[in-house]
mmCIF file of C-alpha atoms in Angstrom:
data_model
loop_
_atom_site.group_PDB
_atom_site.id
_atom_site.type_symbol
_atom_site.label_atom_id
_atom_site.label_comp_id
_atom_site.label_asym_id
_atom_site.label_seq_id
_atom_site.Cartn_x
_atom_site.Cartn_y
_atom_site.Cartn_z
ATOM 1 C CA UNK A 1 1.088 15.426 -3.440
ATOM 2 C CA UNK A 2 -0.006 19.088 -3.685
ATOM 3 C CA UNK A 3 -3.539 20.312 -3.193
ATOM 4 C CA UNK A 4 -6.332 18.516 -1.510
ATOM 5 C CA UNK A 5 -8.309 15.748 -3.091
ATOM 6 C CA UNK A 6 -12.152 15.227 -2.686
ATOM 7 C CA UNK A 7 -11.352 12.535 -0.074
ATOM 8 C CA UNK A 8 -8.665 14.337 1.950
ATOM 9 C CA UNK A 9 -11.541 15.215 4.444
ATOM 10 C CA UNK A 10 -13.908 12.423 3.800
ATOM 11 C CA UNK A 11 -11.408 9.550 4.093
ATOM 12 C CA UNK A 12 -9.456 10.642 7.113
ATOM 13 C CA UNK A 13 -10.354 9.717 10.654
ATOM 14 C CA UNK A 14 -8.010 12.220 12.147
ATOM 15 C CA UNK A 15 -9.372 15.497 10.814
ATOM 16 C CA UNK A 16 -8.120 18.464 12.701
ATOM 17 C CA UNK A 17 -10.041 18.797 16.046
ATOM 18 C CA UNK A 18 -11.262 15.253 15.882
ATOM 19 C CA UNK A 19 -10.695 13.077 18.999
ATOM 20 C CA UNK A 20 -8.378 10.876 16.768
ATOM 21 C CA UNK A 21 -6.317 13.864 16.203
ATOM 22 C CA UNK A 22 -6.265 15.296 19.557
ATOM 23 C CA UNK A 23 -6.037 12.351 21.639
ATOM 24 C CA UNK A 24 -8.987 13.356 23.561
ATOM 25 C CA UNK A 25 -11.645 10.830 24.652
ATOM 26 C CA UNK A 26 -14.526 10.421 22.276
ATOM 27 C CA UNK A 27 -17.641 12.088 23.441
ATOM 28 C CA UNK A 28 -20.605 9.856 24.245
ATOM 29 C CA UNK A 29 -21.922 8.194 21.155
ATOM 30 C CA UNK A 30 -18.943 9.407 18.922
ATOM 31 C CA UNK A 31 -17.251 5.984 19.332
ATOM 32 C CA UNK A 32 -20.274 4.218 17.846
ATOM 33 C CA UNK A 33 -20.460 6.762 15.001
ATOM 34 C CA UNK A 34 -16.714 6.141 14.218
ATOM 35 C CA UNK A 35 -17.163 2.356 14.292
ATOM 36 C CA UNK A 36 -20.124 2.590 12.083
ATOM 37 C CA UNK A 37 -18.402 4.830 9.533
ATOM 38 C CA UNK A 38 -15.346 2.588 9.489
ATOM 39 C CA UNK A 39 -17.771 -0.413 8.943
ATOM 40 C CA UNK A 40 -19.254 1.336 5.926
ATOM 41 C CA UNK A 41 -15.960 2.201 4.631
ATOM 42 C CA UNK A 42 -14.641 -1.458 4.812
ATOM 43 C CA UNK A 43 -17.895 -2.944 3.415
ATOM 44 C CA UNK A 44 -17.946 -0.317 0.467
ATOM 45 C CA UNK A 45 -14.425 -1.137 -0.519
ATOM 46 C CA UNK A 46 -15.302 -4.698 -0.568
ATOM 47 C CA UNK A 47 -18.228 -4.255 -2.845
ATOM 48 C CA UNK A 48 -16.634 -1.638 -5.080
ATOM 49 C CA UNK A 49 -13.646 -3.855 -5.653
ATOM 50 C CA UNK A 50 -16.018 -6.980 -6.210
ATOM 51 C CA UNK A 51 -18.580 -5.178 -8.335
ATOM 52 C CA UNK A 52 -17.023 -2.070 -9.922
ATOM 53 C CA UNK A 53 -18.245 1.334 -9.294
ATOM 54 C CA UNK A 54 -21.088 1.284 -11.819
ATOM 55 C CA UNK A 55 -22.558 -2.063 -10.693
ATOM 56 C CA UNK A 56 -22.036 -1.525 -6.816
ATOM 57 C CA UNK A 57 -25.092 0.072 -5.376
ATOM 58 C CA UNK A 58 -25.666 1.765 -1.904
ATOM 59 C CA UNK A 59 -28.489 -0.722 -1.162
ATOM 60 C CA UNK A 60 -25.956 -3.462 -1.423
ATOM 61 C CA UNK A 61 -23.309 -1.766 0.665
ATOM 62 C CA UNK A 62 -25.998 -0.848 3.211
ATOM 63 C CA UNK A 63 -27.249 -4.371 3.417
ATOM 64 C CA UNK A 64 -23.599 -5.943 3.727
ATOM 65 C CA UNK A 65 -22.732 -3.193 6.238
ATOM 66 C CA UNK A 66 -25.895 -3.770 8.218
ATOM 67 C CA UNK A 67 -26.827 -0.089 8.316
ATOM 68 C CA UNK A 68 -29.870 1.876 6.820
ATOM 69 C CA UNK A 69 -29.111 3.361 3.513
ATOM 70 C CA UNK A 70 -29.895 6.835 4.984
ATOM 71 C CA UNK A 71 -26.897 6.290 7.247
ATOM 72 C CA UNK A 72 -24.438 6.205 4.399
ATOM 73 C CA UNK A 73 -26.026 9.325 3.085
ATOM 74 C CA UNK A 74 -25.532 10.889 6.430
ATOM 75 C CA UNK A 75 -21.988 10.107 6.682
ATOM 76 C CA UNK A 76 -20.811 10.485 3.037
ATOM 77 C CA UNK A 77 -23.548 12.188 0.973
ATOM 78 C CA UNK A 78 -23.296 10.428 -2.171
ATOM 79 C CA UNK A 79 -21.863 7.391 -3.883
ATOM 80 C CA UNK A 80 -18.746 9.174 -5.504
ATOM 81 C CA UNK A 81 -17.659 10.573 -2.195
ATOM 82 C CA UNK A 82 -18.105 7.021 -0.646
ATOM 83 C CA UNK A 83 -15.840 5.498 -3.291
ATOM 84 C CA UNK A 84 -13.168 8.189 -2.598
ATOM 85 C CA UNK A 85 -13.402 7.734 1.081
ATOM 86 C CA UNK A 86 -13.161 4.019 0.986
ATOM 87 C CA UNK A 87 -10.216 4.092 -1.390
ATOM 88 C CA UNK A 88 -8.551 6.655 1.023
ATOM 89 C CA UNK A 89 -9.093 4.270 4.006
ATOM 90 C CA UNK A 90 -7.574 1.354 2.147
ATOM 91 C CA UNK A 91 -4.680 3.451 1.088
ATOM 92 C CA UNK A 92 -4.124 4.355 4.686
ATOM 93 C CA UNK A 93 -4.152 0.644 5.691
ATOM 94 C CA UNK A 94 -1.758 -0.200 2.985
ATOM 95 C CA UNK A 95 0.535 2.593 4.050
ATOM 96 C CA UNK A 96 0.556 1.490 7.758
ATOM 97 C CA UNK A 97 1.678 -2.007 6.743
ATOM 98 C CA UNK A 98 4.375 -0.708 4.271
ATOM 99 C CA UNK A 99 5.755 1.868 6.799
ATOM 100 C CA UNK A 100 6.006 -1.019 9.430
ATOM 101 C CA UNK A 101 8.036 -2.906 6.860
ATOM 102 C CA UNK A 102 10.389 0.084 6.051
ATOM 103 C CA UNK A 103 10.714 0.782 9.892
ATOM 104 C CA UNK A 104 12.565 -2.336 10.266
ATOM 105 C CA UNK A 105 15.626 -0.642 8.900
ATOM 106 C CA UNK A 106 15.579 1.998 11.637
ATOM 107 C CA UNK A 107 17.756 0.000 14.034
ATOM 108 C CA UNK A 108 19.952 -1.736 11.480
ATOM 109 C CA UNK A 109 23.162 -2.982 13.215
ATOM 110 C CA UNK A 110 24.818 -5.736 11.415
ATOM 111 C CA UNK A 111 24.142 -7.502 8.067
ATOM 112 C CA UNK A 112 23.058 -4.926 5.606
ATOM 113 C CA UNK A 113 22.212 -7.440 2.873
ATOM 114 C CA UNK A 114 20.099 -9.431 5.390
ATOM 115 C CA UNK A 115 18.327 -6.269 6.681
ATOM 116 C CA UNK A 116 17.595 -5.217 3.143
ATOM 117 C CA UNK A 117 16.360 -8.599 2.095
ATOM 118 C CA UNK A 118 14.157 -8.747 5.221
ATOM 119 C CA UNK A 119 12.581 -5.449 4.573
ATOM 120 C CA UNK A 120 12.406 -6.078 0.887
ATOM 121 C CA UNK A 121 10.412 -9.454 1.422
ATOM 122 C CA UNK A 122 8.077 -7.613 3.804
ATOM 123 C CA UNK A 123 7.496 -4.971 1.069
ATOM 124 C CA UNK A 124 6.940 -7.733 -1.624
ATOM 125 C CA UNK A 125 4.297 -9.449 0.740
ATOM 126 C CA UNK A 126 2.404 -6.202 1.147
ATOM 127 C CA UNK A 127 2.342 -5.724 -2.501
ATOM 128 C CA UNK A 128 1.145 -9.263 -2.926
ATOM 129 C CA UNK A 129 -1.547 -8.959 -0.288
ATOM 130 C CA UNK A 130 -5.041 -9.578 -1.677
ATOM 131 C CA UNK A 131 -6.498 -6.413 -0.328
ATOM 132 C CA UNK A 132 -3.489 -4.498 -2.117
ATOM 133 C CA UNK A 133 -4.341 -6.301 -5.419
ATOM 134 C CA UNK A 134 -8.084 -5.234 -4.877
ATOM 135 C CA UNK A 135 -7.168 -1.772 -4.412
ATOM 136 C CA UNK A 136 -4.856 -1.664 -7.569
ATOM 137 C CA UNK A 137 -7.639 -3.434 -9.597
ATOM 138 C CA UNK A 138 -10.170 -0.990 -8.597
ATOM 139 C CA UNK A 139 -7.914 1.823 -9.619
ATOM 140 C CA UNK A 140 -7.381 0.348 -12.953
ATOM 141 C CA UNK A 141 -10.976 -0.122 -13.542
ATOM 142 C CA UNK A 142 -12.203 3.373 -12.365
ATOM 143 C CA UNK A 143 -9.260 5.659 -13.278
ATOM 144 C CA UNK A 144 -10.728 6.880 -16.526
ATOM 145 C CA UNK A 145 -13.747 7.950 -14.802
ATOM 146 C CA UNK A 146 -12.161 9.222 -11.565
ATOM 147 C CA UNK A 147 -8.465 10.321 -12.490
ATOM 148 C CA UNK A 148 -8.141 11.804 -8.923
ATOM 149 C CA UNK A 149 -8.133 8.342 -7.427
ATOM 150 C CA UNK A 150 -4.511 7.830 -8.466
ATOM 151 C CA UNK A 151 -3.806 11.071 -6.489
ATOM 152 C CA UNK A 152 -5.417 9.698 -3.407
ATOM 153 C CA UNK A 153 -3.427 6.297 -3.457
ATOM 154 C CA UNK A 154 -0.153 7.910 -4.334
ATOM 155 C CA UNK A 155 -0.516 10.696 -1.862
ATOM 156 C CA UNK A 156 -1.738 8.651 0.991
ATOM 157 C CA UNK A 157 0.279 5.422 0.523
ATOM 158 C CA UNK A 158 2.882 5.399 -2.206
ATOM 159 C CA UNK A 159 4.581 8.776 -1.719
ATOM 160 C CA UNK A 160 4.921 8.327 2.207
ATOM 161 C CA UNK A 161 6.370 4.982 1.881
ATOM 162 C CA UNK A 162 8.947 6.053 -0.718
ATOM 163 C CA UNK A 163 9.854 8.898 1.455
ATOM 164 C CA UNK A 164 10.328 6.730 4.499
ATOM 165 C CA UNK A 165 12.404 4.380 2.692
ATOM 166 C CA UNK A 166 14.568 7.279 1.266
ATOM 167 C CA UNK A 167 14.971 8.518 4.818
ATOM 168 C CA UNK A 168 16.257 5.186 5.961
ATOM 169 C CA UNK A 169 18.748 4.587 2.975
ATOM 170 C CA UNK A 170 20.066 8.361 3.629
ATOM 171 C CA UNK A 171 20.861 7.287 7.292
ATOM 172 C CA UNK A 172 22.470 4.205 6.006
ATOM 173 C CA UNK A 173 24.502 6.251 3.439
ATOM 174 C CA UNK A 174 25.533 8.686 6.175
ATOM 175 C CA UNK A 175 26.683 5.912 8.284
ATOM 176 C CA UNK A 176 28.845 4.648 5.277
ATOM 177 C CA UNK A 177 26.896 1.401 4.596
ATOM 178 C CA UNK A 178 25.755 2.709 1.276
ATOM 179 C CA UNK A 179 27.400 5.052 -1.381
ATOM 180 C CA UNK A 180 26.282 8.900 -0.896
ATOM 181 C CA UNK A 181 23.820 9.945 -3.563
ATOM 182 C CA UNK A 182 20.180 11.003 -3.911
ATOM 183 C CA UNK A 183 18.294 8.939 -1.317
ATOM 184 C CA UNK A 184 14.955 9.541 -3.097
ATOM 185 C CA UNK A 185 16.220 8.280 -6.366
ATOM 186 C CA UNK A 186 17.796 5.222 -4.666
ATOM 187 C CA UNK A 187 14.358 4.580 -2.876
ATOM 188 C CA UNK A 188 12.553 4.717 -6.144
ATOM 189 C CA UNK A 189 14.883 2.281 -7.791
ATOM 190 C CA UNK A 190 14.950 -0.122 -4.882
ATOM 191 C CA UNK A 191 10.977 -0.047 -4.865
ATOM 192 C CA UNK A 192 11.033 -0.562 -8.745
ATOM 193 C CA UNK A 193 13.472 -3.544 -8.306
ATOM 194 C CA UNK A 194 11.091 -5.112 -5.795
ATOM 195 C CA UNK A 195 7.868 -4.719 -7.419
ATOM 196 C CA UNK A 196 8.555 -4.425 -10.989
ATOM 197 C CA UNK A 197 8.033 -7.995 -11.950
ATOM 198 C CA UNK A 198 5.243 -8.832 -9.650
ATOM 199 C CA UNK A 199 2.191 -7.911 -11.885
ATOM 200 C CA UNK A 200 3.250 -10.278 -14.528
ATOM 201 C CA UNK A 201 4.292 -12.956 -11.734
ATOM 202 C CA UNK A 202 0.982 -12.570 -9.953
ATOM 203 C CA UNK A 203 -1.091 -12.107 -13.050
ATOM 204 C CA UNK A 204 -2.622 -9.047 -11.544
ATOM 205 C CA UNK A 205 -3.445 -10.842 -8.365
ATOM 206 C CA UNK A 206 -5.025 -13.947 -9.753
ATOM 207 C CA UNK A 207 -1.857 -16.139 -9.012
ATOM 208 C CA UNK A 208 -0.596 -16.637 -5.603
ATOM 209 C CA UNK A 209 3.057 -16.135 -5.290
ATOM 210 C CA UNK A 210 4.750 -18.450 -2.534
ATOM 211 C CA UNK A 211 6.754 -17.002 0.142
ATOM 212 C CA UNK A 212 9.924 -18.690 -1.312
ATOM 213 C CA UNK A 213 9.343 -16.936 -4.680
ATOM 214 C CA UNK A 214 8.645 -13.658 -2.914
ATOM 215 C CA UNK A 215 11.913 -14.015 -0.972
ATOM 216 C CA UNK A 216 13.671 -14.708 -4.298
ATOM 217 C CA UNK A 217 12.334 -11.544 -5.809
ATOM 218 C CA UNK A 218 13.538 -9.674 -2.879
ATOM 219 C CA UNK A 219 16.935 -11.148 -2.838
ATOM 220 C CA UNK A 220 17.454 -10.569 -6.517
ATOM 221 C CA UNK A 221 16.350 -6.779 -6.031
ATOM 222 C CA UNK A 222 18.619 -6.184 -3.137
ATOM 223 C CA UNK A 223 21.699 -7.978 -5.009
ATOM 224 C CA UNK A 224 20.943 -5.416 -7.941
ATOM 225 C CA UNK A 225 20.540 -2.547 -5.682
ATOM 226 C CA UNK A 226 23.709 -3.179 -3.843
ATOM 227 C CA UNK A 227 25.595 -3.327 -6.984
ATOM 228 C CA UNK A 228 24.763 0.186 -7.743
ATOM 229 C CA UNK A 229 24.651 1.569 -4.233
ATOM 230 C CA UNK A 230 26.774 -0.563 -1.944
ATOM 231 C CA UNK A 231 30.005 0.505 -0.851
ATOM 232 C CA UNK A 232 33.430 -1.187 -2.263
ATOM 233 C CA UNK A 233 33.912 -3.082 1.137
ATOM 234 C CA UNK A 234 30.071 -3.635 1.610
ATOM 235 C CA UNK A 235 27.875 -6.568 1.061
ATOM 236 C CA UNK A 236 27.814 -6.141 -2.780
ATOM 237 C CA UNK A 237 31.154 -7.358 -3.075
ATOM 238 C CA UNK A 238 30.124 -10.873 -1.699
ATOM 239 C CA UNK A 239 26.530 -11.457 -2.960
ATOM 240 C CA UNK A 240 24.199 -14.181 -1.687
ATOM 241 C CA UNK A 241 23.607 -16.782 -4.413
ATOM 242 C CA UNK A 242 20.067 -16.218 -5.582
ATOM 243 C CA UNK A 243 18.165 -19.445 -6.415
ATOM 244 C CA UNK A 244 16.121 -19.353 -9.433
ATOM 245 C CA UNK A 245 12.393 -19.624 -8.714
ATOM 246 C CA UNK A 246 10.241 -19.739 -11.821
ATOM 247 C CA UNK A 247 6.738 -18.809 -12.087
ATOM 248 C CA UNK A 248 4.489 -21.658 -12.454
ATOM 249 C CA UNK A 249 1.120 -22.139 -14.156
ATOM 250 C CA UNK A 250 -1.721 -20.999 -11.777
#
């Protein structure tokens, strides 16, 4: 993402020169301030996701976070800045979970299909996480009023994860496990195969998908991906049978 969004500074706990960025011990009182700030962000996200931006009030957020209302103003200045900061913090949380899943490909040494299915299942589970759904529903509800929220989420979560996945796929291609090509395009297509059907299956987060169904989605996605990007002698030549798991009424 190019440029800096309004939440780039407000939503980051690792601003330049901060103890989090430098690794230096927090000065006296700073730890409590950081903890209070994080508590406000976590509570604000819950309230915004539950009530929507318009209906959510700083009084309600302050009460649930157990802080004074003026403390919120001291940290964030106004309600719009708090919304952006809360979404940025939640996007950072989602990014960390997804990057941990992608990182499982780092030390691949063995069955490529099994490794991709494992990572795919982890990414599907992250996508189906209730907090992930809450983040997307909040984005859908408020994007007309705050279009820059999409930049915050893509810049802090979606893009870094796709770039990390592309890096892992590029290494697999260099090692001869996948066909050489554009790793960024391959990563985008694998991500689309993994998540493309999930909104309909999950009914926008109102239906719980079982682990078995999540794994079936990942297995089918990997099968299609390997048919496109697998080598002639690789695992695409002997696909694992994919059981049919049908969506059931909630």
